[in-house]
Amino acid sequence: MRTFRTMARGAALAAGLLLAGGALAADIEIKAPWSRATAKGATVGAGYLTIVNKGSAPDRLVAATADVAEKAEVHEMAMDNGAMTMRALSDGLDIKPGESVTLKPGGLHLMLTGLKQPLVQGGVIHVTLTFAKAGPITAALPIGVLGATGPAPAEDAPTINY
């Protein structure tokens, strides 16, 4: 009887969270994560991936960390009067329900600063993405060749569901 009550309370709590607009980590899917090798001595690198919000409520990427860097931030690159500019998104990155956001070279990306070691082809970067509703999600970013413009072929690049 006690087990049934505990289960019933847990189910009621989960239903209440869903009705209140809460998100479960299962609502966020990380697809095609990747990075590219850096030159020897580089102090910055980047990470790329697609974030899919499968839920019915918006969520926001509010923080990131990486095992290979002192700091990880979402940055945006844009052209301003013919000059490329880059800035951190200090308010985070919104992911609307049913939509996806792709972090890729030349646009939104994870900026990794204070690299602790070079990013070497064949290695893996472990990042933790923290969402306002879904909470922390860890992803593995395989490191491709120096100058890569996209992830490894689909059969080599994992899709990670959380």
mmCIF file of C-alpha atoms in Angstrom, residues 27-126:
data_model
loop_
_atom_site.group_PDB
_atom_site.id
_atom_site.type_symbol
_atom_site.label_atom_id
_atom_site.label_comp_id
_atom_site.label_asym_id
_atom_site.label_seq_id
_atom_site.Cartn_x
_atom_site.Cartn_y
_atom_site.Cartn_z
ATOM 1 C CA ASP A 27 11.571 17.402 -24.287
ATOM 2 C CA ILE A 28 15.037 18.523 -25.413
ATOM 3 C CA GLU A 29 16.962 16.523 -27.993
ATOM 4 C CA ILE A 30 20.575 17.217 -28.941
ATOM 5 C CA LYS A 31 21.356 16.223 -32.533
ATOM 6 C CA ALA A 32 24.530 16.113 -34.621
ATOM 7 C CA PRO A 33 26.960 17.418 -31.968
ATOM 8 C CA TRP A 34 30.469 18.137 -33.255
ATOM 9 C CA SER A 35 33.557 20.274 -33.004
ATOM 10 C CA ARG A 36 36.690 20.703 -35.063
ATOM 11 C CA ALA A 37 40.371 20.390 -34.264
ATOM 12 C CA THR A 38 42.322 23.480 -33.277
ATOM 13 C CA ALA A 39 45.836 24.536 -34.199
ATOM 14 C CA LYS A 40 48.579 23.911 -31.665
ATOM 15 C CA GLY A 41 48.624 26.697 -29.087
ATOM 16 C CA ALA A 42 45.048 27.849 -29.763
ATOM 17 C CA THR A 43 43.222 29.135 -26.693
ATOM 18 C CA VAL A 44 39.728 29.117 -28.202
ATOM 19 C CA GLY A 45 37.599 26.511 -29.936
ATOM 20 C CA ALA A 46 33.957 26.015 -30.806
ATOM 21 C CA GLY A 47 31.182 23.475 -30.527
ATOM 22 C CA TYR A 48 28.224 22.937 -32.817
ATOM 23 C CA LEU A 49 24.942 21.027 -32.514
ATOM 24 C CA THR A 50 21.215 21.214 -33.059
ATOM 25 C CA ILE A 51 18.825 21.627 -30.126
ATOM 26 C CA VAL A 52 15.289 20.339 -30.721
ATOM 27 C CA ASN A 53 12.441 21.242 -28.375
ATOM 28 C CA LYS A 54 9.954 18.371 -28.646
ATOM 29 C CA GLY A 55 7.802 19.778 -25.851
ATOM 30 C CA SER A 56 4.820 22.102 -25.780
ATOM 31 C CA ALA A 57 6.548 24.827 -23.753
ATOM 32 C CA PRO A 58 9.456 27.098 -24.661
ATOM 33 C CA ASP A 59 12.800 26.547 -22.990
ATOM 34 C CA ARG A 60 15.997 28.564 -22.814
ATOM 35 C CA LEU A 61 19.629 27.502 -22.875
ATOM 36 C CA VAL A 62 20.981 29.553 -19.969
ATOM 37 C CA ALA A 63 24.499 28.180 -19.387
ATOM 38 C CA ALA A 64 27.128 25.820 -20.745
ATOM 39 C CA THR A 65 30.315 24.212 -19.504
ATOM 40 C CA ALA A 66 32.923 22.090 -21.287
ATOM 41 C CA ASP A 67 35.509 19.715 -19.886
ATOM 42 C CA VAL A 68 38.232 21.132 -22.169
ATOM 43 C CA ALA A 69 37.719 24.849 -21.503
ATOM 44 C CA GLU A 70 37.674 27.305 -18.640
ATOM 45 C CA LYS A 71 34.543 28.908 -20.086
ATOM 46 C CA ALA A 72 31.779 27.993 -22.548
ATOM 47 C CA GLU A 73 29.198 30.473 -23.851
ATOM 48 C CA VAL A 74 26.677 30.674 -26.658
ATOM 49 C CA HIS A 75 27.934 33.268 -29.146
ATOM 50 C CA GLU A 76 26.321 34.835 -32.190
ATOM 51 C CA MET A 77 28.241 35.891 -35.292
ATOM 52 C CA ALA A 78 26.742 38.509 -37.605
ATOM 53 C CA MET A 79 27.750 40.969 -40.305
ATOM 54 C CA ASP A 80 27.679 44.643 -39.289
ATOM 55 C CA ASN A 81 28.537 47.168 -42.044
ATOM 56 C CA GLY A 82 30.659 44.573 -43.823
ATOM 57 C CA ALA A 83 32.505 43.491 -40.677
ATOM 58 C CA MET A 84 32.002 40.180 -38.888
ATOM 59 C CA THR A 85 31.035 40.679 -35.246
ATOM 60 C CA MET A 86 30.684 38.179 -32.438
ATOM 61 C CA ARG A 87 28.958 38.542 -29.091
ATOM 62 C CA ALA A 88 27.880 36.348 -26.196
ATOM 63 C CA LEU A 89 24.136 35.872 -25.715
ATOM 64 C CA SER A 90 24.015 37.010 -22.098
ATOM 65 C CA ASP A 91 20.257 36.357 -21.812
ATOM 66 C CA GLY A 92 20.528 32.810 -23.136
ATOM 67 C CA LEU A 93 19.110 31.160 -26.230
ATOM 68 C CA ASP A 94 15.362 30.567 -26.637
ATOM 69 C CA ILE A 95 14.124 27.299 -28.125
ATOM 70 C CA LYS A 96 10.442 27.540 -29.006
ATOM 71 C CA PRO A 97 8.194 24.493 -28.629
ATOM 72 C CA GLY A 98 8.242 22.228 -31.666
ATOM 73 C CA GLU A 99 11.239 24.059 -33.154
ATOM 74 C CA SER A 100 14.970 23.576 -33.381
ATOM 75 C CA VAL A 101 18.005 25.846 -33.231
ATOM 76 C CA THR A 102 21.228 24.910 -35.000
ATOM 77 C CA LEU A 103 24.601 26.083 -33.732
ATOM 78 C CA LYS A 104 26.962 26.135 -36.732
ATOM 79 C CA PRO A 105 30.039 27.913 -38.088
ATOM 80 C CA GLY A 106 29.319 31.508 -39.082
ATOM 81 C CA GLY A 107 26.270 31.812 -36.820
ATOM 82 C CA LEU A 108 25.289 30.703 -33.350
ATOM 83 C CA HIS A 109 27.908 28.463 -31.721
ATOM 84 C CA LEU A 110 29.372 27.363 -28.400
ATOM 85 C CA MET A 111 32.494 29.443 -27.825
ATOM 86 C CA LEU A 112 35.073 27.567 -25.776
ATOM 87 C CA THR A 113 37.650 29.898 -24.222
ATOM 88 C CA GLY A 114 40.678 29.104 -22.137
ATOM 89 C CA LEU A 115 41.264 25.709 -23.737
ATOM 90 C CA LYS A 116 43.075 23.363 -21.371
ATOM 91 C CA GLN A 117 44.535 21.395 -24.304
ATOM 92 C CA PRO A 118 44.321 21.460 -28.095
ATOM 93 C CA LEU A 119 41.202 19.949 -29.661
ATOM 94 C CA VAL A 120 42.540 16.921 -31.529
ATOM 95 C CA GLN A 121 40.769 15.109 -34.379
ATOM 96 C CA GLY A 122 39.234 11.881 -33.090
ATOM 97 C CA GLY A 123 38.810 13.215 -29.552
ATOM 98 C CA VAL A 124 35.576 14.108 -27.789
ATOM 99 C CA ILE A 125 34.462 17.218 -25.901
ATOM 100 C CA HIS A 126 31.945 16.739 -23.088
#
